Short mmCIF file of C-alpha atoms and ligand atoms in Angstrom, two decimals:
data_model
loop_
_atom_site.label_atom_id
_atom_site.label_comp_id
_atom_site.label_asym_id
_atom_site.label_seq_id
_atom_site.Cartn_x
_atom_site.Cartn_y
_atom_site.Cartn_z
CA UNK J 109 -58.65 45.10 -21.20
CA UNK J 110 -57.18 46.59 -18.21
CA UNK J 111 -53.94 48.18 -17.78
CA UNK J 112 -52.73 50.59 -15.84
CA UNK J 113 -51.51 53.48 -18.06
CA UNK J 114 -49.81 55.31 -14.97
CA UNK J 115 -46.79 57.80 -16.57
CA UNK J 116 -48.58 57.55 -19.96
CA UNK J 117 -50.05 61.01 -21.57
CA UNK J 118 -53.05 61.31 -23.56
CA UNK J 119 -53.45 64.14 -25.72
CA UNK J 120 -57.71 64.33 -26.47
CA UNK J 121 -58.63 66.53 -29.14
CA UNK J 122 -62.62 67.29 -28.74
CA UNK J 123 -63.99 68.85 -31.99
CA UNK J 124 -67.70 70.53 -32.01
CA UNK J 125 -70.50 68.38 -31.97
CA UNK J 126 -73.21 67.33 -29.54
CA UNK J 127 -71.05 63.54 -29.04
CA UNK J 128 -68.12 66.11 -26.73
CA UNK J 129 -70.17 65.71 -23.62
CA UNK J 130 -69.87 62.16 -23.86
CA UNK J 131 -65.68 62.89 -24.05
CA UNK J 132 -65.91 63.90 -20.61
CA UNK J 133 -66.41 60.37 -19.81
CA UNK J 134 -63.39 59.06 -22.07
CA UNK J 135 -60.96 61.71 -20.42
CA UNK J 136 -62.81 60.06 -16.94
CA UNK J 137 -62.03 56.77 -17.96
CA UNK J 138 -58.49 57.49 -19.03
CA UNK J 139 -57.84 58.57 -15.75
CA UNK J 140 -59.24 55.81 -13.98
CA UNK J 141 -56.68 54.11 -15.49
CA UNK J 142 -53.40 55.78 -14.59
CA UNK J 143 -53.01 57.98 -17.59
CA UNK J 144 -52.14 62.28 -17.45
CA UNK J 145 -54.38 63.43 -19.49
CA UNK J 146 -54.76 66.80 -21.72
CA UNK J 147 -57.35 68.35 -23.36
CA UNK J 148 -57.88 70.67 -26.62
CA UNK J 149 -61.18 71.75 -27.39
CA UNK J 150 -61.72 73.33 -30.93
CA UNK J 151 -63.63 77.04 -30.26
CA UNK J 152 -67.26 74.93 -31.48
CA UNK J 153 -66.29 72.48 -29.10
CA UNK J 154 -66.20 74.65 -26.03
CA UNK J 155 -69.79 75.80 -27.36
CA UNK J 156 -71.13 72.32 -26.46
CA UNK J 157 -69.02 71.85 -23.53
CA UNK J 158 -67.59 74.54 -20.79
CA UNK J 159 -63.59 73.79 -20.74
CA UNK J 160 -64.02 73.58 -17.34
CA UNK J 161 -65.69 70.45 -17.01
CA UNK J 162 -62.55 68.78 -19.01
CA UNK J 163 -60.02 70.90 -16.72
CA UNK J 164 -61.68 69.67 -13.56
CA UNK J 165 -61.71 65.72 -15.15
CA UNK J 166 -58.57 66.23 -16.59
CA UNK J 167 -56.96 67.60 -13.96
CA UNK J 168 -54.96 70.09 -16.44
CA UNK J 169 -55.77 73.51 -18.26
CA UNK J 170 -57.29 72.95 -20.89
CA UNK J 171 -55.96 74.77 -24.42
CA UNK J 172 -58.69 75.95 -26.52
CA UNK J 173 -58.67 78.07 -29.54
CA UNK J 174 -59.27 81.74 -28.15
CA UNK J 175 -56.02 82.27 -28.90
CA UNK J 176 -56.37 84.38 -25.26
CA UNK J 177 -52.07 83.59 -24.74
CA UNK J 178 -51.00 84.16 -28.12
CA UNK J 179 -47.67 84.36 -26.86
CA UNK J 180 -47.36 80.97 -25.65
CA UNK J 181 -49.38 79.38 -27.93
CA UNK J 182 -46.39 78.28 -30.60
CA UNK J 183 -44.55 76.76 -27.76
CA UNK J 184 -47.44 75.04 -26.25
CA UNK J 185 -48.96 73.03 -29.25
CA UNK J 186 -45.28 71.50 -29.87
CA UNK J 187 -45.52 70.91 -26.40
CA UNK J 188 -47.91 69.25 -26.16
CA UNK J 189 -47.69 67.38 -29.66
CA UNK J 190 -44.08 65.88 -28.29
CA UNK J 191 -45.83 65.04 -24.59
CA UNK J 192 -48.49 62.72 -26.08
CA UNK J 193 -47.98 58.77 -25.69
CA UNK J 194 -51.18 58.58 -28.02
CA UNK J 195 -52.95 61.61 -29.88
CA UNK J 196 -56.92 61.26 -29.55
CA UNK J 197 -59.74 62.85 -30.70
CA UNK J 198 -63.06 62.06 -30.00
CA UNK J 199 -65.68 63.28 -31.53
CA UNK J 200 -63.79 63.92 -34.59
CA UNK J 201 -65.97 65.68 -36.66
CA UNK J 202 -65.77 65.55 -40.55
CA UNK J 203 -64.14 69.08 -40.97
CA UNK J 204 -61.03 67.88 -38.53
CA UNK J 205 -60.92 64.68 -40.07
CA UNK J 206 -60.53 66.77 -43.91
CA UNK J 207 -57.97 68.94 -42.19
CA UNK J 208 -55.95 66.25 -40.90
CA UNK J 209 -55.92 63.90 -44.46
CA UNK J 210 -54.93 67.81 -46.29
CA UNK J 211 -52.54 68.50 -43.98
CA UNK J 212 -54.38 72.00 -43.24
CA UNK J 213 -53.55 73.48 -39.59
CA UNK J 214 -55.24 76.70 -38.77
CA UNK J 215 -56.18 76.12 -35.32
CA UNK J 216 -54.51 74.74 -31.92
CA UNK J 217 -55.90 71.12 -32.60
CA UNK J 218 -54.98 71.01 -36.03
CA UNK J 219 -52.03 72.15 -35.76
CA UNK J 220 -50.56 70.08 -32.74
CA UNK J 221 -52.01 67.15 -34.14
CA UNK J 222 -49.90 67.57 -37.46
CA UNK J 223 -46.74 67.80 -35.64
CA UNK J 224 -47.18 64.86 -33.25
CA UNK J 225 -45.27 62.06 -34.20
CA UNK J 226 -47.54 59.65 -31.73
CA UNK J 227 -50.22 57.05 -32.30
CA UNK J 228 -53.42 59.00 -33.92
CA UNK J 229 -56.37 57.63 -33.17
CA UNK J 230 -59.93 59.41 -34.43
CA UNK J 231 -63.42 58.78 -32.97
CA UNK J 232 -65.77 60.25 -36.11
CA UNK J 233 -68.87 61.48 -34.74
CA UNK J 234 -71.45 63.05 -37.46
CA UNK J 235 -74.52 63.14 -39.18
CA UNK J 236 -74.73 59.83 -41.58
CA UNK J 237 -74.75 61.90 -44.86
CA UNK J 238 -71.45 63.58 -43.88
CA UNK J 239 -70.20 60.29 -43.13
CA UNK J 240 -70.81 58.57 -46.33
CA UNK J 241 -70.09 61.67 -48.33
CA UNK J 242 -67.51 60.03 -50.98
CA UNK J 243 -65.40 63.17 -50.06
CA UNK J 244 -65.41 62.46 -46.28
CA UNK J 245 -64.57 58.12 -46.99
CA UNK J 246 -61.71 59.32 -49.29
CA UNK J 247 -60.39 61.35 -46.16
CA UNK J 248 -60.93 58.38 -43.84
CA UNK J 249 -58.94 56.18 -46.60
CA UNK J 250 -56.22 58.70 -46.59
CA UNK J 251 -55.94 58.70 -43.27
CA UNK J 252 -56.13 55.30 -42.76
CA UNK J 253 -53.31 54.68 -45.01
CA UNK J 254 -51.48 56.71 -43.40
CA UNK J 255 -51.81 54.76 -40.06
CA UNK J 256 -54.39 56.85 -38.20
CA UNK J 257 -56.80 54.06 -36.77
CA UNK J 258 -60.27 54.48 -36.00
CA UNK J 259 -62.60 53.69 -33.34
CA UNK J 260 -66.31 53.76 -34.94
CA UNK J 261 -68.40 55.42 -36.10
CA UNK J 262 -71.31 53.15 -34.95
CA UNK J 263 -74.48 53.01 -36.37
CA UNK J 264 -77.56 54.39 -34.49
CA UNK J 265 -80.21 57.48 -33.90
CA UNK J 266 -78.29 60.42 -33.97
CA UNK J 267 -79.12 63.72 -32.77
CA UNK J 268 -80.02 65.04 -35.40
CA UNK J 269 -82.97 62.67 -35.79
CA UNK J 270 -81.88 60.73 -38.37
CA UNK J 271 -80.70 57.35 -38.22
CA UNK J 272 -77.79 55.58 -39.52
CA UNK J 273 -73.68 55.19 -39.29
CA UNK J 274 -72.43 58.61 -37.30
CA UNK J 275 -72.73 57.80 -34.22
CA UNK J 276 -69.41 58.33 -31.65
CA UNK J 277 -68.47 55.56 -30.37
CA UNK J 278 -69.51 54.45 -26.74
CA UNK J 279 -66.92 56.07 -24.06
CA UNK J 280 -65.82 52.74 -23.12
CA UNK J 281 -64.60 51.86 -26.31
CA UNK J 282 -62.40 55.03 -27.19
CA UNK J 283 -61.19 54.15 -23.68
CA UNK J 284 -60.21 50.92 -24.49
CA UNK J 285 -58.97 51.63 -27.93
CA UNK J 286 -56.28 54.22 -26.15
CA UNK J 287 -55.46 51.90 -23.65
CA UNK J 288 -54.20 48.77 -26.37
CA UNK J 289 -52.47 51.39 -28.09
CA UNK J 290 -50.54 52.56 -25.01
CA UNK J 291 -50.13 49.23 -23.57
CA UNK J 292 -50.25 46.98 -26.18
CA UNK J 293 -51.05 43.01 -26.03
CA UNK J 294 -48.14 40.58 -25.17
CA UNK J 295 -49.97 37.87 -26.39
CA UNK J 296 -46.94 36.29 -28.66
CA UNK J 297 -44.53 36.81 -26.10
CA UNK J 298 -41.99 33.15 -25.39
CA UNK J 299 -42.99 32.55 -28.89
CA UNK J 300 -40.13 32.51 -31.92
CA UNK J 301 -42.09 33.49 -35.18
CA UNK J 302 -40.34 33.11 -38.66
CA UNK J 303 -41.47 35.68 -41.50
CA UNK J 304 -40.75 35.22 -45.02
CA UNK J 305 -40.50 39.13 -47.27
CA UNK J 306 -40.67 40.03 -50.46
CA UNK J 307 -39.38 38.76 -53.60
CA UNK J 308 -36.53 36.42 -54.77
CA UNK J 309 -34.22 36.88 -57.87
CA UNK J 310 -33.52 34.16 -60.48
CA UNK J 311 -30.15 35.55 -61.93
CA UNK J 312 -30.06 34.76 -65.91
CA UNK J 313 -26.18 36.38 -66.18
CA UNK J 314 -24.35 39.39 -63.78
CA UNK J 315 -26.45 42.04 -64.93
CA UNK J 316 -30.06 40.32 -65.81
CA UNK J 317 -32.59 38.54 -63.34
CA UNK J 318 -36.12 37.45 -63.46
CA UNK J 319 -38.44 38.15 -60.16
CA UNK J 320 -42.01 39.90 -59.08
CA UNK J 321 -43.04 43.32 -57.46
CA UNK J 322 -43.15 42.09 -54.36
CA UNK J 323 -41.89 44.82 -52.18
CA UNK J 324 -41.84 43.63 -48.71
CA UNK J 325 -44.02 45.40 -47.04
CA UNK J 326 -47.08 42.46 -45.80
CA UNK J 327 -44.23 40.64 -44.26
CA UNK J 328 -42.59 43.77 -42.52
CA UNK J 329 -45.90 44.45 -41.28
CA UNK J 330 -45.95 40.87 -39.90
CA UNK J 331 -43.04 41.20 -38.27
CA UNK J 332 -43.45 44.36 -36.39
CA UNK J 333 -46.86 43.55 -35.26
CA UNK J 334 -45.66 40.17 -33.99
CA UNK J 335 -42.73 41.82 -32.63
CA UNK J 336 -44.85 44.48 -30.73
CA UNK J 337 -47.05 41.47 -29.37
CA UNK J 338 -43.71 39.94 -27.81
CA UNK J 339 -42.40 37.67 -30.06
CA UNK J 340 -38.79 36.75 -31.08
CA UNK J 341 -38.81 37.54 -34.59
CA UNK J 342 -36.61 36.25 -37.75
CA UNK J 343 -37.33 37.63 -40.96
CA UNK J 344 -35.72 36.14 -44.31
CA UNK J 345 -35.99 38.41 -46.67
CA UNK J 346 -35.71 38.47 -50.35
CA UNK J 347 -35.26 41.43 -52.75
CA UNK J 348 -37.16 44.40 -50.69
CA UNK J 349 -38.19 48.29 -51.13
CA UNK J 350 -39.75 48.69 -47.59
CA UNK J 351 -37.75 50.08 -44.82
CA UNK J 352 -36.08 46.86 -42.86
CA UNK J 353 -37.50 46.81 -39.18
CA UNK J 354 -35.25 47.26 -36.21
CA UNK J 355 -35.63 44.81 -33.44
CA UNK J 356 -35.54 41.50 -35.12
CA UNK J 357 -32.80 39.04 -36.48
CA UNK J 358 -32.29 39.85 -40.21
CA UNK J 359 -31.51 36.88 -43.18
CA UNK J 360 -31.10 38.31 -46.13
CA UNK J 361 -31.73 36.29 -49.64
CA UNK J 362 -31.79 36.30 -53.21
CA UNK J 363 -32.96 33.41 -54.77
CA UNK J 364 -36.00 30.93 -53.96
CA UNK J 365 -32.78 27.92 -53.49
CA UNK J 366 -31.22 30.45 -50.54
CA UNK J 367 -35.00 31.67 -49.42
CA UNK J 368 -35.52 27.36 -49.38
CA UNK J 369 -32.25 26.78 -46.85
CA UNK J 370 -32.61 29.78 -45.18
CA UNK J 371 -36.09 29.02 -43.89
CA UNK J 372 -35.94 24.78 -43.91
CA UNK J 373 -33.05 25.85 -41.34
CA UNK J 374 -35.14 27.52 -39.30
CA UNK J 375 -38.51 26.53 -38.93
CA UNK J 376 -37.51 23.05 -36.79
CA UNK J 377 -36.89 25.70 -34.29
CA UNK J 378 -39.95 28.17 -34.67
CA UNK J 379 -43.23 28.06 -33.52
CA UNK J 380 -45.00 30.48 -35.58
CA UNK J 381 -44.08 30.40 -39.66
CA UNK J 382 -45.83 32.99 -41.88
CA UNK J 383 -44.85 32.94 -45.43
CA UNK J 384 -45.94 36.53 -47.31
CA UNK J 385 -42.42 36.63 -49.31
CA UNK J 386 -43.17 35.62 -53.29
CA UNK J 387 -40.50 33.25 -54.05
CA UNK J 388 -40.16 33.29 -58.19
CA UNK J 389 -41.75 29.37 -58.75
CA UNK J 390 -39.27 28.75 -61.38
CA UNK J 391 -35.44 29.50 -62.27
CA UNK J 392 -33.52 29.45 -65.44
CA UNK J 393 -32.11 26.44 -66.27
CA UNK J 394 -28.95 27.35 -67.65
CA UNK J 395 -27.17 30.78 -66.25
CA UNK J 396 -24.03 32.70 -67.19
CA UNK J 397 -21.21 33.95 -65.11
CA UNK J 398 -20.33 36.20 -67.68
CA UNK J 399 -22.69 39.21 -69.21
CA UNK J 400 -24.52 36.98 -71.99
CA UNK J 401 -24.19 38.75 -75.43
CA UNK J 402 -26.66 39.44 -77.78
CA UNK J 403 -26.77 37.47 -80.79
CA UNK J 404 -27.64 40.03 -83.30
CA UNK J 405 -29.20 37.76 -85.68
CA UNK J 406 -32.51 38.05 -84.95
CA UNK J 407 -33.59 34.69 -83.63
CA UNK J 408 -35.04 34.16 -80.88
CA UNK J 409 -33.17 33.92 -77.12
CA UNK J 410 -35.38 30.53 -75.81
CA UNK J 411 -34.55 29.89 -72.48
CA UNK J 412 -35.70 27.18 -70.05
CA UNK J 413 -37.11 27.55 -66.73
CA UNK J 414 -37.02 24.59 -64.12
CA UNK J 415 -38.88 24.56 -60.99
CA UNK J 416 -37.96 25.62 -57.24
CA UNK J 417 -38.71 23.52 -54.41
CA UNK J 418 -42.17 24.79 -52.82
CA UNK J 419 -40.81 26.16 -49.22
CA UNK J 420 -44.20 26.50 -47.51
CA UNK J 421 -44.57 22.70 -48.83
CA UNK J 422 -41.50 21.62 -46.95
CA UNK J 423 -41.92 23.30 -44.20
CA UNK J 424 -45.41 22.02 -44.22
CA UNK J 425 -44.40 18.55 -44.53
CA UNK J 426 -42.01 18.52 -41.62
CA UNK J 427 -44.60 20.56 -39.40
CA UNK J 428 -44.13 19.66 -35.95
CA UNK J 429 -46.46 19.24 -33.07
CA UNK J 430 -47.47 22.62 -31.80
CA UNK J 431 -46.08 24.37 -34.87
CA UNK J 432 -48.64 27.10 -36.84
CA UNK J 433 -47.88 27.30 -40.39
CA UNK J 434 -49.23 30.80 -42.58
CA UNK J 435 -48.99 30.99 -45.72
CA UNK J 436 -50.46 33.71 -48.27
CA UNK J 437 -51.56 32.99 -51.64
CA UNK J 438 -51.64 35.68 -54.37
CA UNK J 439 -54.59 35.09 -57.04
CA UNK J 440 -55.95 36.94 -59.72
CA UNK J 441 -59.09 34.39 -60.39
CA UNK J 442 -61.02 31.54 -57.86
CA UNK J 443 -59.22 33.12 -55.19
CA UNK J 444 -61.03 30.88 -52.54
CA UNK J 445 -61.06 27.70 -54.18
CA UNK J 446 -57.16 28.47 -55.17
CA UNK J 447 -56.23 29.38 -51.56
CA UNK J 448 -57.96 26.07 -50.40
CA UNK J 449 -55.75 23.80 -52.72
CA UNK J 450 -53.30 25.35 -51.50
CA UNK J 451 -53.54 25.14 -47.80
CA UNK J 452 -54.08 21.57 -47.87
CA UNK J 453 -51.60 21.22 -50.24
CA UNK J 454 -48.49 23.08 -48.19
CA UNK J 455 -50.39 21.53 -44.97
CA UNK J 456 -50.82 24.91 -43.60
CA UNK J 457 -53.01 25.99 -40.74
CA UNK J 458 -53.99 29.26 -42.20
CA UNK J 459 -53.78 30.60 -45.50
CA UNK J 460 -53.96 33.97 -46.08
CA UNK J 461 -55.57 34.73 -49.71
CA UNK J 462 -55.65 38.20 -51.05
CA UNK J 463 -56.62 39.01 -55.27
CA UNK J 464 -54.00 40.98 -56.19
CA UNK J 465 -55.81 41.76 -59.05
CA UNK J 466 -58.13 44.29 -57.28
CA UNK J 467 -56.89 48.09 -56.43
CA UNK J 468 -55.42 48.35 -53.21
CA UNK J 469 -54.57 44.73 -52.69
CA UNK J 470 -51.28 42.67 -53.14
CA UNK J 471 -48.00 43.76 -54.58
CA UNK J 472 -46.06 47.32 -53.16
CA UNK J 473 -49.06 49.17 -52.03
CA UNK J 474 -49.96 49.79 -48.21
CA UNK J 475 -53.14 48.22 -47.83
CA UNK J 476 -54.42 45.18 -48.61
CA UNK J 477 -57.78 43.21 -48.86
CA UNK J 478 -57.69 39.76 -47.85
CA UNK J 479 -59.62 36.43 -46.47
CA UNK J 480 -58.34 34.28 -43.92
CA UNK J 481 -59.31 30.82 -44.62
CA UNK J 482 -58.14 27.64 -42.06
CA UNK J 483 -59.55 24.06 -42.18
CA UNK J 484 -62.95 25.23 -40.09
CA UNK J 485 -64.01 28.61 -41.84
CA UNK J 486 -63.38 32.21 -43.47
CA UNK J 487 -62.89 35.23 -42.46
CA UNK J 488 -63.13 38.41 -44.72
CA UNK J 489 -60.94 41.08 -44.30
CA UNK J 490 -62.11 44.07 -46.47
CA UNK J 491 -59.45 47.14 -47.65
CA UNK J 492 -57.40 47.68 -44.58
CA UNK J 493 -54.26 48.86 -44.14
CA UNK J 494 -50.84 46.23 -44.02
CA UNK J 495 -50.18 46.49 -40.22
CA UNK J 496 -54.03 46.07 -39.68
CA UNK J 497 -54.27 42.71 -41.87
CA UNK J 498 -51.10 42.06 -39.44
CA UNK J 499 -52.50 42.34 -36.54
CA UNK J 500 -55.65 40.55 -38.16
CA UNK J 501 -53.66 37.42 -39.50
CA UNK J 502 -51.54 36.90 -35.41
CA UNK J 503 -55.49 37.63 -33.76
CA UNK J 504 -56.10 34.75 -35.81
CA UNK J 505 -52.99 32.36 -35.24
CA UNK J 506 -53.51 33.12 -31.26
CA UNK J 507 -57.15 32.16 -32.15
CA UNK J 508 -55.95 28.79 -33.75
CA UNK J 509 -53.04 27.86 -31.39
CA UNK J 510 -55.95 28.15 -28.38
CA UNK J 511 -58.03 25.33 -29.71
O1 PMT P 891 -44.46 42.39 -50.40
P1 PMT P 891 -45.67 43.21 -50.74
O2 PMT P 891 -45.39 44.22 -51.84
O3 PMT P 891 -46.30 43.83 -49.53
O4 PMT P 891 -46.76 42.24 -51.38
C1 PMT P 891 -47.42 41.30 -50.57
C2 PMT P 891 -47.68 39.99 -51.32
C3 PMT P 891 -48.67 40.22 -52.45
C4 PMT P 891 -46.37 39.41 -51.88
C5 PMT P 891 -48.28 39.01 -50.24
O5 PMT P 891 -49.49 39.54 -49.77
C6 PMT P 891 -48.52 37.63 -50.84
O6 PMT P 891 -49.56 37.33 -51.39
N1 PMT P 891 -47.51 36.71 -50.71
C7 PMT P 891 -47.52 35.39 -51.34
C8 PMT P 891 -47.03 35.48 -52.76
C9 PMT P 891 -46.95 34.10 -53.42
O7 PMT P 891 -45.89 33.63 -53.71
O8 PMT P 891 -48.13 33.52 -53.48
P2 PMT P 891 -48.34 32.01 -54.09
O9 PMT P 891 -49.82 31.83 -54.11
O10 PMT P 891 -47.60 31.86 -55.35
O11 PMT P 891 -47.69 31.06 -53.00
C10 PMT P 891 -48.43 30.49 -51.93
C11 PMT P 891 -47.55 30.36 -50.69
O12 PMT P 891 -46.45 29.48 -50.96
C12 PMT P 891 -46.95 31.66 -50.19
O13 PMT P 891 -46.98 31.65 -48.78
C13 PMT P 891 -45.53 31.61 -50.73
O14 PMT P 891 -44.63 32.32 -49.86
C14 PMT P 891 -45.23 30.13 -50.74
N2 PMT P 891 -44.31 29.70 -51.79
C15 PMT P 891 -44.52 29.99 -53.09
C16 PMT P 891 -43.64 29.52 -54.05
C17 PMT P 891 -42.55 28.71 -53.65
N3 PMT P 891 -41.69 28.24 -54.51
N4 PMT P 891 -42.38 28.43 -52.35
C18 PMT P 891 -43.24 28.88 -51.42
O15 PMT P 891 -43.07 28.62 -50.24
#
């Protein structure tokens, strides 16, 4: 990718290891490419390299952790947290990376890192048994969750002679991984793209309803990511806990017969339709406009449900030429065979299947594990977070509306 990232400002965070001489080239690169950019270098860090080699590429001091201007040194890390465009740091060793997921801030990186509200991005860089210490992947999932992304580690020789997953990522590639954060792909943009969000209600009476833990938060994650790739984005939304994103048109809905208009209305018009909400599949067939009392006899309450109408089906039926149809499909057992039926079925182009049986998948959590599955193949999509799988599922409706 190239972009120019003039007026941008990286803040690069080089922790101790042998992989900060090959930050030199990333600040280098950065440059290249328009951005300011400004170094911290942990105390180990400036063992491996002198800080003047990043204050001559940089172009900047260079704050390091001798602590030499205690005076300014408050003032400066909030600074230079509130400057940054996108937070980097590369090599990210495993002690920064257990700092960051604990919150603990006892040095100038640490602590201007934790009160940055930008982008984080992490380059790890360490010996393989550090890496796959359980203690240092439960970090990295912490982390993760929380929306720090990651750029390697690779696998490789490392310096310490062993071989294996450690190695820092090439230069180039932390380079690149900055750059689509600070300019990030327009690849949707002139497209209209129609997201369906959490769950619907079936009202019984006033006071009692029937629906699903569905909290919103795939579809939101759809949404923004399409929205941050240039798309015109309407989300209908059920019953929700996420936070509603700003920057899109809003319809809001409660049942799977309003979710059904709602979204039959639109699509015609759309080129893009990705279903995540879960519309409830059936609603009661007899409701109450008045609080229904309890009998107090002891028998039984039967109640019947009838179907809704299948949305994705509709929409599916009326697809029109040039029109890319996602759905999702939640299973707990033959999740590929299941998500097959049912992309033929709703005459979908992608389907995106996750088992929200398994921890960390599905219903009101932030990550998800999922495979995308179209007429020609699969694609798995191991634990990742929500905006990832986002960003995932459009990679792969660009992919399909190229062919
Ligand atoms: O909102 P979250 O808490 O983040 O949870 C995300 C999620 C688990 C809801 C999401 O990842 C997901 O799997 N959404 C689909 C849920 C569902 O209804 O799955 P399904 O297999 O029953 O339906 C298959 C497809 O048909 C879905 O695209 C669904 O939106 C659609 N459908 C279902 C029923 C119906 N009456 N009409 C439909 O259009």
């Amino acid at each position: 990718m190239r972009c120019d990232l003039t007026g941008k400002s990286v803040v690069l965070g080089v922790t101790g290891g042998i992989a900060a001489y090959k930050a030199c080239e990333v600040v280098s690169r950065l440059r290249k490419m328009g951005a300011e950019v400004y170094v911290i270098m942990t105390k180990n860090a400036a063992e491996f390299v002198q800080p003047l080699t990043f204050e001559t590429l940089s172009n900047h001091p260079v704050v390091t952790d001798t602590f030499a201007r205690p005076e300014t040194w408050e003032v400066e890390h909030i600074a230079l947290a509130k400057r940054a465009d996108v937070f980097a740091i590369a090599p990210a060793t495993a002690n920064i990376l257990a700092k960051m997921a604990h919150g603990i801030a006892d040095d100038m990186l640490s602590t201007t890192v934790l009160a940055t509200k930008a982008p984080v991005l992490v380059a790890p860089a360490m010996n393989t048994g550090m890496w796959t210490a359980e203690i240092t992947q439960e970090n990295c999932a912490v982390l993760k969750k929380r929306g720090v992304q990651f750029v390697g580690p690779d696998a490789g020789f490392l310096a310490c002679g062993d071989s294996g997953a450690g190695r820092m990522s090439e230069p180039a590639e932390i380079a690149e991984a900055i750059a689509a954060l600070l300019c990030p792909v327009q690849d949707l943009a002139g497209l209209k793209v129609l997201v369906t969000a959490g769950s619907t209600r079936e009202r019984l009476d006033p006071v009692r309803y029937m629906t699903n833990d569905s909290s919103g938060k795939m579809g939101f994650a759809v949404a923004e990511e399409a929205m941050k790739r240039g798309a015109q984005v309407t989300v209908v939304a059920g019953s929700v806990t996420a936070p509603i994103p700003a920057g899109c048109e809003i319809v809001r809905v409660e049942s799977t017969l309003e979710l059904y208009e709602a979204v039959t209305a639109r699509a015609p018009e759309m080129d893009v339709v990705i279903q995540a909400a879960a519309p409830a599949d059936y609603r009661f067939a007899v409701t109450y406009t008045e609080k229904h009392k309890k009998a107090h006899d002891g028998q039984p309450f039967v109640v019947e449900l009838v179907e809704n109408p299948d949305i994705a089906a509709a929409v599916g039926a009326a697809k029109k030429p040039g029109q890319t149809l996602v759905g999702f499909a939640a299973e707990t057992e033959n999740l590929h065979a299941n998500a097959q039926k049912k992309l033929a079925k709703k005459n979908l182009d992608l389907i995106v299947a996750n088992d929200v049986s398994l921890p960390g998948a599905g219903f009101n959590v932030d990550t998800n594990i999922a495979t995308l599955i179209t007429a020609d193949g699969m694609t798995e999509c191991p634990l990742r977070t929500k905006k990832e799988l986002a960003g995932d599922i459009l990679n792969k409706v660009i992919e399909l509306r190229s062919k």
